[in-house]
mmCIF file of C-alpha atoms and ligand atoms in Angstrom:
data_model
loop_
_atom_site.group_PDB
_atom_site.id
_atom_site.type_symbol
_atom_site.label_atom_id
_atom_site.label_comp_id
_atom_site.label_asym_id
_atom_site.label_seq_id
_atom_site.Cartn_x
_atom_site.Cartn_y
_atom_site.Cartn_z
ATOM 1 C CA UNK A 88 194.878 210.324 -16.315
ATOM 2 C CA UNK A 89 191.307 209.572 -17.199
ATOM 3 C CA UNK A 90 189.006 209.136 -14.223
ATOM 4 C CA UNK A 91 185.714 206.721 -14.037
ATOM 5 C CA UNK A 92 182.764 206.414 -11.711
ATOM 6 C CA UNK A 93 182.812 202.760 -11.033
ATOM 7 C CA UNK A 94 182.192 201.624 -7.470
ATOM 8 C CA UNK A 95 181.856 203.288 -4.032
ATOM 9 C CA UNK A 96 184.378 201.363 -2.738
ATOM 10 C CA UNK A 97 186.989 203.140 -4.915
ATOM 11 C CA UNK A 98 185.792 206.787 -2.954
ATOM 12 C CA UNK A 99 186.666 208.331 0.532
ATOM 13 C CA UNK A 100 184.678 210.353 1.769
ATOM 14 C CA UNK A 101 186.258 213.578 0.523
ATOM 15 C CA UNK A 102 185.561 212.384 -2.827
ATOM 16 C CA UNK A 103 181.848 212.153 -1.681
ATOM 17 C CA UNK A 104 181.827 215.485 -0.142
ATOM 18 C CA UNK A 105 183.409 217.216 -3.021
ATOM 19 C CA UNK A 106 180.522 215.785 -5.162
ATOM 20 C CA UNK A 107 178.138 217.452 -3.029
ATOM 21 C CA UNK A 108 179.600 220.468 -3.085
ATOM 22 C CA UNK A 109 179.791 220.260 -6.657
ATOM 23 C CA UNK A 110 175.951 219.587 -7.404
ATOM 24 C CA UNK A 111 174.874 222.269 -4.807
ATOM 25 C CA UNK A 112 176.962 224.605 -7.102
ATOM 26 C CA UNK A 113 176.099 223.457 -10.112
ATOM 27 C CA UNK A 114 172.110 223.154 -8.697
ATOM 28 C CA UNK A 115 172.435 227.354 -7.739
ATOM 29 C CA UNK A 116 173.630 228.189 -11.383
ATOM 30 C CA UNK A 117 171.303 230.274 -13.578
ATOM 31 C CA UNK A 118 169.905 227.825 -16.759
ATOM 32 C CA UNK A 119 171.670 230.061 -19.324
ATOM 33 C CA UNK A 120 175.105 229.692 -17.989
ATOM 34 C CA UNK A 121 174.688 225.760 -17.456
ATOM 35 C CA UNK A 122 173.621 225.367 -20.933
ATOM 36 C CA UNK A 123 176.740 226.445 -22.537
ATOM 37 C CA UNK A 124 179.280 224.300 -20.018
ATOM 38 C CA UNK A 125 179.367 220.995 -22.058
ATOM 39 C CA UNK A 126 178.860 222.307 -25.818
ATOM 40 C CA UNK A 127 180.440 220.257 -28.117
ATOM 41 C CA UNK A 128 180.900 217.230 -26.001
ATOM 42 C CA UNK A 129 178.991 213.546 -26.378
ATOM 43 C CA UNK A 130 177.540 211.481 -23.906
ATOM 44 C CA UNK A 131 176.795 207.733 -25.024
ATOM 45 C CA UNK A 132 174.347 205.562 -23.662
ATOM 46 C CA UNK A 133 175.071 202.063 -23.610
ATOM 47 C CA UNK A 134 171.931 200.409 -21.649
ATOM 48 C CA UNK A 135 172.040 196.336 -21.828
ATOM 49 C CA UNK A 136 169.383 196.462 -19.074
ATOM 50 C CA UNK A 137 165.997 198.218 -18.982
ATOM 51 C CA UNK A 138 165.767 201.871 -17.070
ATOM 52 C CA UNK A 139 163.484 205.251 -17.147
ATOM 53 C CA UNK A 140 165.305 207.116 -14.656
ATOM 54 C CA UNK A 141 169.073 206.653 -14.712
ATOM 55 C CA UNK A 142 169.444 206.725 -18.535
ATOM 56 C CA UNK A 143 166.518 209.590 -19.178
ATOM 57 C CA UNK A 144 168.456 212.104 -16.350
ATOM 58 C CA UNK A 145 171.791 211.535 -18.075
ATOM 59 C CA UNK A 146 170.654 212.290 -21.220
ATOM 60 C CA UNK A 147 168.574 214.962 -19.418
ATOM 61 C CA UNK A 148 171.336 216.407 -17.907
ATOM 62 C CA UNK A 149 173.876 216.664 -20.759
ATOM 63 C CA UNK A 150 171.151 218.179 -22.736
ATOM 64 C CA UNK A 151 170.337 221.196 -20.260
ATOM 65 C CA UNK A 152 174.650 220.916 -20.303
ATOM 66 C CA UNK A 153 175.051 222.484 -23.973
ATOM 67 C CA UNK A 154 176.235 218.709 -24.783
ATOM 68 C CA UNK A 155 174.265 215.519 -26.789
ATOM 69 C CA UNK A 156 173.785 212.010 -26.803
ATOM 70 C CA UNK A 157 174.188 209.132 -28.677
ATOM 71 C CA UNK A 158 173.618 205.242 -27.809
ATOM 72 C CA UNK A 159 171.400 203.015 -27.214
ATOM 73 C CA UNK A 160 168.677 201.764 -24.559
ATOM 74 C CA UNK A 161 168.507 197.931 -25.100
ATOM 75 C CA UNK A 162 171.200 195.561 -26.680
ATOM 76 C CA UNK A 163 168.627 194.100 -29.057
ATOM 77 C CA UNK A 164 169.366 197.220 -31.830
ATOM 78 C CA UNK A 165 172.897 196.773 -31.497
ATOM 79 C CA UNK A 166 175.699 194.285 -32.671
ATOM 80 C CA UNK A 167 176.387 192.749 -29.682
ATOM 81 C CA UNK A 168 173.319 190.694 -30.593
ATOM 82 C CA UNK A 169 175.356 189.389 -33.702
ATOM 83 C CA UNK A 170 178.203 188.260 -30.875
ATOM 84 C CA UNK A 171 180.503 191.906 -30.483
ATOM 85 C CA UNK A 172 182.204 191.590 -27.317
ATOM 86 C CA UNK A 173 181.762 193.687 -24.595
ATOM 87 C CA UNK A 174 185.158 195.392 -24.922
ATOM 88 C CA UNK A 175 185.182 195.957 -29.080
ATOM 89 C CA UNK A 176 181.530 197.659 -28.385
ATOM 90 C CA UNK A 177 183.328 200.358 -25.686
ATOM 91 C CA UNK A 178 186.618 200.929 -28.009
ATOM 92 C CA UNK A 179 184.268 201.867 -30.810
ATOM 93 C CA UNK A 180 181.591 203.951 -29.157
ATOM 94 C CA UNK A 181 184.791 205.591 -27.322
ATOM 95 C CA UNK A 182 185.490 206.750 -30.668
ATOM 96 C CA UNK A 183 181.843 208.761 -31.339
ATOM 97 C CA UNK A 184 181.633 210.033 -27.698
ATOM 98 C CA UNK A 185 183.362 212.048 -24.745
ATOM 99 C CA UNK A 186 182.052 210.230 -21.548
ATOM 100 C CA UNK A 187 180.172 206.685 -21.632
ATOM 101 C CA UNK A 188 177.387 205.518 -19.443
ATOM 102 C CA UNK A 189 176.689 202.039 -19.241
ATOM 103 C CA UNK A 190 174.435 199.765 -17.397
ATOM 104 C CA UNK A 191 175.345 195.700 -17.492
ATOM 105 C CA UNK A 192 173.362 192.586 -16.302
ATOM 106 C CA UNK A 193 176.682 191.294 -15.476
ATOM 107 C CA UNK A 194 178.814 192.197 -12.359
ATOM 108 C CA UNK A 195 182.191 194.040 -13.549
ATOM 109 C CA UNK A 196 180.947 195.115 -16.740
ATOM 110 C CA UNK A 197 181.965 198.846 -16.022
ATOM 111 C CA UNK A 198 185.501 198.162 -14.680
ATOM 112 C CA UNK A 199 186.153 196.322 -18.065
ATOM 113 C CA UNK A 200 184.599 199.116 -20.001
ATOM 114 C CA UNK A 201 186.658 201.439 -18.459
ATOM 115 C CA UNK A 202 189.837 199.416 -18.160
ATOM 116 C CA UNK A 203 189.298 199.330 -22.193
ATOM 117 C CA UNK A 204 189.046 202.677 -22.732
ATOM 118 C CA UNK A 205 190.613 206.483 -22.658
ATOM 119 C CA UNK A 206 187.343 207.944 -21.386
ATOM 120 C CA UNK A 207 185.814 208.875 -18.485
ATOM 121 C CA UNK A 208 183.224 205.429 -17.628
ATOM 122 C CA UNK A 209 180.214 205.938 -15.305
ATOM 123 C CA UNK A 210 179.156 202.413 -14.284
ATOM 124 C CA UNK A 211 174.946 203.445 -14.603
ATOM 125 C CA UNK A 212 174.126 199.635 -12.581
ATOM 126 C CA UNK A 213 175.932 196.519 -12.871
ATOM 127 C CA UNK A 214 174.137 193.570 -11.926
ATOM 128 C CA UNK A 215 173.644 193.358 -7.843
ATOM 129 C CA UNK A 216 177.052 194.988 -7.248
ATOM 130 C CA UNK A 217 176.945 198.758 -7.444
ATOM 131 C CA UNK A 218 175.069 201.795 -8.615
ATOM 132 C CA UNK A 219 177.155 204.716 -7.538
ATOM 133 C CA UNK A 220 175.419 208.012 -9.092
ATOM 134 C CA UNK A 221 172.155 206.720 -7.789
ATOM 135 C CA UNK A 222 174.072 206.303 -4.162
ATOM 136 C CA UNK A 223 175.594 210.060 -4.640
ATOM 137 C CA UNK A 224 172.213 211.400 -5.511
ATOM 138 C CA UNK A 225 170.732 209.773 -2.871
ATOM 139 C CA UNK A 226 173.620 211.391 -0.602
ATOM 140 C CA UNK A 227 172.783 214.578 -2.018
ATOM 141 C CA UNK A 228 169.227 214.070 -0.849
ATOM 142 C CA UNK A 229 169.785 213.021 2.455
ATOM 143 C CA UNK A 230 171.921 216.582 2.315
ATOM 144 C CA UNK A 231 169.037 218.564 1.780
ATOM 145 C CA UNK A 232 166.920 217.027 4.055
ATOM 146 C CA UNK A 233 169.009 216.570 7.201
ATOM 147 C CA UNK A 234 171.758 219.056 6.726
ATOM 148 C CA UNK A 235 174.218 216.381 7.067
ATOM 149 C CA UNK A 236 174.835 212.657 7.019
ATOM 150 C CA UNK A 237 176.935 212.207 10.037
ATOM 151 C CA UNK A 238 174.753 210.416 12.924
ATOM 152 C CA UNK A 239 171.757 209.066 10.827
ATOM 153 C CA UNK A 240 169.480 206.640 11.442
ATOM 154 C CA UNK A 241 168.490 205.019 8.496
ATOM 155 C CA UNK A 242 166.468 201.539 7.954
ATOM 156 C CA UNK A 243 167.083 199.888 4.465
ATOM 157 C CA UNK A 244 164.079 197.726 3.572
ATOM 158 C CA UNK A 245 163.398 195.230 1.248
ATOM 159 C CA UNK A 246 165.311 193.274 -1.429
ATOM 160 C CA UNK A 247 169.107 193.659 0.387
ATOM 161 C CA UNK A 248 170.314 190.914 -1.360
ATOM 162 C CA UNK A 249 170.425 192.088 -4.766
ATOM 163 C CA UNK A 250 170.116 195.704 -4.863
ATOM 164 C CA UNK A 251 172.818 197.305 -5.844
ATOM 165 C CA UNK A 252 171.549 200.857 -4.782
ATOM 166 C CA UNK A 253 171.834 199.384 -1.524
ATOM 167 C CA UNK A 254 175.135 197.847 -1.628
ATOM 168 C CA UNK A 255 176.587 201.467 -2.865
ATOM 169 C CA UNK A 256 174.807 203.282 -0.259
ATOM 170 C CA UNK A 257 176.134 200.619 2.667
ATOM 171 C CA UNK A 258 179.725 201.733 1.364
ATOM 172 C CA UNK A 259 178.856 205.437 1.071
ATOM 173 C CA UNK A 260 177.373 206.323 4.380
ATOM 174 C CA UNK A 261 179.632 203.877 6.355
ATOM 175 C CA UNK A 262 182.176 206.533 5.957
ATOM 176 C CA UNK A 263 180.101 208.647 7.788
ATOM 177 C CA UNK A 264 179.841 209.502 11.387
ATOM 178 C CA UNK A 265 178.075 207.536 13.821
ATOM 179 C CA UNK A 266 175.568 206.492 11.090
ATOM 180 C CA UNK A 267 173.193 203.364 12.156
ATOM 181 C CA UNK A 268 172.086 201.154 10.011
ATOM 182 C CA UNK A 269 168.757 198.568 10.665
ATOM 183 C CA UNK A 270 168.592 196.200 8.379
ATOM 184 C CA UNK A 271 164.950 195.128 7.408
ATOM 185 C CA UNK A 272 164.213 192.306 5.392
ATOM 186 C CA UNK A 273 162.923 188.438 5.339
ATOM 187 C CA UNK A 274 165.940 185.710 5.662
ATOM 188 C CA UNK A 275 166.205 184.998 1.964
ATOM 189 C CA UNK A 276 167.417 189.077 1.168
ATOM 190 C CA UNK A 277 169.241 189.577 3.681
ATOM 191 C CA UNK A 278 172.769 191.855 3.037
ATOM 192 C CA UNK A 279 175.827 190.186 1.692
ATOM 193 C CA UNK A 280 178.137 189.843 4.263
ATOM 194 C CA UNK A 281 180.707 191.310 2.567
ATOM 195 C CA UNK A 282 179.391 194.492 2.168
ATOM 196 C CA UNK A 283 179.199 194.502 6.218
ATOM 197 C CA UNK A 284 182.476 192.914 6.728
ATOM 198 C CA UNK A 285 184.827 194.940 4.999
ATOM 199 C CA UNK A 286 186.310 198.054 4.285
ATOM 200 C CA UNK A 287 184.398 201.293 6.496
ATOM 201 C CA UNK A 288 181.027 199.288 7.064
ATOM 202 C CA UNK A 289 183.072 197.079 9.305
ATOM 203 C CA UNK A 290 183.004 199.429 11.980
ATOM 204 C CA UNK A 291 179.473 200.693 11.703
ATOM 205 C CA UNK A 292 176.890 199.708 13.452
ATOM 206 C CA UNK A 293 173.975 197.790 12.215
ATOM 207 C CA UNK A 294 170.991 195.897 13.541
ATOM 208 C CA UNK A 295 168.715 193.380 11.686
ATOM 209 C CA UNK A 296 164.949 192.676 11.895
ATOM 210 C CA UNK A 297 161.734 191.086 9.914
ATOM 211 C CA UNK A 298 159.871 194.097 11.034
ATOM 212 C CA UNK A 299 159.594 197.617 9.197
ATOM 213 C CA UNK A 300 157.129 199.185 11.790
ATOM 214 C CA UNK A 301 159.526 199.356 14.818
ATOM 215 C CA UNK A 302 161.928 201.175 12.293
ATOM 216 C CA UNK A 303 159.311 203.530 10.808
ATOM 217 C CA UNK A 304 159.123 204.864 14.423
ATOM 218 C CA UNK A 305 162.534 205.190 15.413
ATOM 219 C CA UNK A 306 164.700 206.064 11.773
ATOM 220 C CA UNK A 307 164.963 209.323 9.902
ATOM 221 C CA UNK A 308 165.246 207.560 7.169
ATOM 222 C CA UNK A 309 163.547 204.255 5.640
ATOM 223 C CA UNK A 310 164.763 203.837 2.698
ATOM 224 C CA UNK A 311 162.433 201.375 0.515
ATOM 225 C CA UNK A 312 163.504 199.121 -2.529
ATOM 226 C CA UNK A 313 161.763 196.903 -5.000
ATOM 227 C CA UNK A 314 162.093 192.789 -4.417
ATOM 228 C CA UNK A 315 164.383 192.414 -7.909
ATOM 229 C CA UNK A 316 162.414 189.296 -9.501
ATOM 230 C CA UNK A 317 164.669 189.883 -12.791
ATOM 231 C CA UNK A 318 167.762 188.539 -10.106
ATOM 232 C CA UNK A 319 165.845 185.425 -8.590
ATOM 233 C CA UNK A 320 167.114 181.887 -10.167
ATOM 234 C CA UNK A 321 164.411 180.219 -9.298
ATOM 235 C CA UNK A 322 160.461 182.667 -9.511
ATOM 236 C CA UNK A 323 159.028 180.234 -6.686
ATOM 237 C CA UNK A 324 161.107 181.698 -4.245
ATOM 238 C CA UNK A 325 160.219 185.209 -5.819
ATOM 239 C CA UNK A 326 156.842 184.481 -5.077
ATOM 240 C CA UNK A 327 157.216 184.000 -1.569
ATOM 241 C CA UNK A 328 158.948 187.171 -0.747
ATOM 242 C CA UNK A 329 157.818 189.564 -3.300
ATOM 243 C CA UNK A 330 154.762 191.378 -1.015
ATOM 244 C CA UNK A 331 156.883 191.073 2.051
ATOM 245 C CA UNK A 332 157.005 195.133 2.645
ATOM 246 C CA UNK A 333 154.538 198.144 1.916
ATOM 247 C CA UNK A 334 154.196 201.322 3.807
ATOM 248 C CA UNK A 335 151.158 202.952 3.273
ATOM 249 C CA UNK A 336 149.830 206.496 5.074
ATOM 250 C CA UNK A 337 148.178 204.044 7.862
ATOM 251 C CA UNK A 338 151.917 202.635 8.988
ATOM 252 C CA UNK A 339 152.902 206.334 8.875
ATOM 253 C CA UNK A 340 150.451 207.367 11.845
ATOM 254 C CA UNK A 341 153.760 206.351 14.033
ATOM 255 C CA UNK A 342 156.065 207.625 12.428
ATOM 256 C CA UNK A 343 159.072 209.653 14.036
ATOM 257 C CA UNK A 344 159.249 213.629 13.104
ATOM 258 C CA UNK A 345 160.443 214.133 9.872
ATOM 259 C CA UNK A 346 160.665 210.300 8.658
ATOM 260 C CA UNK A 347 161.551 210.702 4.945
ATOM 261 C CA UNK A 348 161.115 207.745 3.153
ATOM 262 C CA UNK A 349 163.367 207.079 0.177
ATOM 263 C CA UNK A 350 163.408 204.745 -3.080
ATOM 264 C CA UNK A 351 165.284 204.849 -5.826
ATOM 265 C CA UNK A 352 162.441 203.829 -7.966
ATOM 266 C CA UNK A 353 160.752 201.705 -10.149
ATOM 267 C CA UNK A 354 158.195 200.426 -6.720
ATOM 268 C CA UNK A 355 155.815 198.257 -7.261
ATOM 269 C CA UNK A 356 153.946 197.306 -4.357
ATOM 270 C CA UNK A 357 155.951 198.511 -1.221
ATOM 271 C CA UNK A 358 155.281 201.956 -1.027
ATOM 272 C CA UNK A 359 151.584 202.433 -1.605
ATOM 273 C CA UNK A 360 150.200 205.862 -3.248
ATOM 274 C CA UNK A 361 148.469 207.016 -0.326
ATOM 275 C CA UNK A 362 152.356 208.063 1.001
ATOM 276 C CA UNK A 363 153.140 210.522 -2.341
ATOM 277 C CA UNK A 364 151.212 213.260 -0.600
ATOM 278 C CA UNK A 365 152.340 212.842 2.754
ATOM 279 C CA UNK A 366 155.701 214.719 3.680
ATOM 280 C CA UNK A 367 157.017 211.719 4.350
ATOM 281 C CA UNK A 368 157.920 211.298 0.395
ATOM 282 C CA UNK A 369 160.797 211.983 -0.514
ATOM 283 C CA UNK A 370 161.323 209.437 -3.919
ATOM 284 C CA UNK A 371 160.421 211.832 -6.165
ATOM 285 C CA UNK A 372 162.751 214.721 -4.936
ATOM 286 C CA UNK A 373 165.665 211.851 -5.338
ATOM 287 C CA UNK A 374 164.361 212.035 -9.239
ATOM 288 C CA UNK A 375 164.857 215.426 -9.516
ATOM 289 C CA UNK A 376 168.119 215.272 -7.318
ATOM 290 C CA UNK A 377 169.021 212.662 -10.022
ATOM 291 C CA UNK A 378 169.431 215.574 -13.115
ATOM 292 C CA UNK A 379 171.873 217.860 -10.736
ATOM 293 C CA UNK A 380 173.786 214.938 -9.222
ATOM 294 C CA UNK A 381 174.444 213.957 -12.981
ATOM 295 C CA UNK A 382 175.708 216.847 -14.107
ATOM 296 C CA UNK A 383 177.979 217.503 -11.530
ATOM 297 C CA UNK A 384 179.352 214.219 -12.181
ATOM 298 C CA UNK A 385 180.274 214.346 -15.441
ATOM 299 C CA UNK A 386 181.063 217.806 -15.114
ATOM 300 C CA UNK A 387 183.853 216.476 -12.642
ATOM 301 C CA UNK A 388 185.033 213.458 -14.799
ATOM 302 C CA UNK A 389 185.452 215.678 -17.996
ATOM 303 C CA UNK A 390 187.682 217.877 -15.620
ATOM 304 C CA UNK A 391 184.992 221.260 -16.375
ATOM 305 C CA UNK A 392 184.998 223.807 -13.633
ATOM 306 C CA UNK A 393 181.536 225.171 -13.828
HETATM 307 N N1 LIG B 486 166.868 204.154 -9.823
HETATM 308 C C1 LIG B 486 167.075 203.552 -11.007
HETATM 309 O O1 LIG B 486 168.169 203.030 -11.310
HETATM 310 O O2 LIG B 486 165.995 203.598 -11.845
HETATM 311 P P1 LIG B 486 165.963 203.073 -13.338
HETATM 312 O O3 LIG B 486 166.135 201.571 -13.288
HETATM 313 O O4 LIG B 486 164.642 203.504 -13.895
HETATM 314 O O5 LIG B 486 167.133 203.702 -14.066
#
């Protein structure tokens, strides 16, 4: 049976360890034996929403793999534009490719993709609902930094509402030990209850503020994300909210012992420049974690023991 990489919610936690087992190995292997594991197989791209670093590491990844890639990175130069549905675009690139990528404005758009096709799916973003290779890299991160993910303290700041990079990580580190969650944000992003309500998350333990500096103080983790103005119905209300968070080296002065601050990246304004030389940083290792993460990933869904 064909497996996909769809939502969090569809992983236990063994499934998240054995992914970080995978990309440690797969991260230790010399360049010339990586470069021969995926010869011969085809990655396709199918981005219907903008991206630099999700769709640049896959392809990145399955090149250093032995493998290539086809696709394409906005749905204006393909025929959905002439009214192809959704599911007739998967069942024909499933014919050109091995594995599919995909990233969707729309909610769902993965599961169909996959539920319409024989191969392996990796849902690249879907709307506000999930981005789970971004979540594992980010996992894989945390793994390097802290040694392990059990007991955490970890603030999540910003735009809670609609990103999705949140909502995966919620699920992922709720199955976690003892892992606390603050919740920073204004009123009008505040976390879906959902994603605190059910499944693991239900029995973590969270607390919820306005206020990043008390968390910059007392988290090992913030972990910073972009106010989504592409998600707001109405730009008025973007406007209000849109400068609500920035951490710059001056907000770092109180910062606890080894604070790494995290986004998954594009910012804009809420982490300011003056941060990217502090040791605080830690975005631009999650870019690099992004490459390995990938590979082990589709390494594991094409069923390739490295
Ligand atoms: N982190 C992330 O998804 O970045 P891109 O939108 O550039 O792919």
């Amino acid at each position: 049976m064909k497996r996909d990489l769809i939502s969090i919610a569809d992983l236990g936690r063994p499934d998240l360890l054995r992914y970080l087992e995978q990309a440690a190995h797969v991260e230790a292997l010399p360049a010339a034996s990586k470069s021969r594991l995926l010869t011969g197989r085809v990655l396709a791209v199918l981005f219907f929403e903008p991206s630099t670093r999700t769709r640049l590491s896959f392809e990145a990844a399955m090149a250093r793999l032995g493998g290539s890639v086809l696709g394409f990175a906005e749905a204006t130069t393909a025929s959905v534009v002439k009214g192809e549905s959704l599911r007739d675009t998967a069942r024909t690139v499933e014919r050109y490719a091995d594995i599919l990528a995909i990233r969707h404005p729309r909610e769902g758009a993965a599961r169909v993709v996959a539920e319409a096709t024989g191969i392996p799916i990796v849902n690249a973003g879907d709307g506000t609902n999930q981005h789970p290779s971004q979540t594992l890299l980010d996992l894989y991160t945390l793994k390097k930094y802290f040694g392990t993910l059990d007991g955490l303290k970890i603030a999540l700041a910003g735009d809670l509402k609609y990103s999705r990079t949140v909502h995966s990580l919620v699920q992922a580190l709720a199955l976690f030990d003892a892992v606390e969650f603050t919740l920073v944000s204004p009123p009008m992003l505040r976390l879906p209850e959902y994603l605190r309500e059910s499944g693991p998350a239900a029995r973590a333990k969270f607390a919820e503020t306005e206020v990043l500096d008390d968390a910059v103080e007392r988290c090992n983790v913030v972990y910073m994300t972009r106010v989504q103005k592409e998600r707001f119905p109405d730009l008025l209300e973007y406007e209000k909210v849109k400068d609500a968070y920035c951490i710059d080296a001056r907000l770092l002065q109180h910062a606890a012992p080894g604070l790494k601050i995290m986004h998954p990246l594009p910012r804009v304004n809420e982490i300011h420049a003056d941060v990217d030389q502090t040791p605080h940083a830690g975005y631009f290792d999650q870019v690099a974690n992004g490459v390995i993460m990938r590979q082990a990933i589709m390494l594991d869904l094409l069923g390739v023991t490295p």
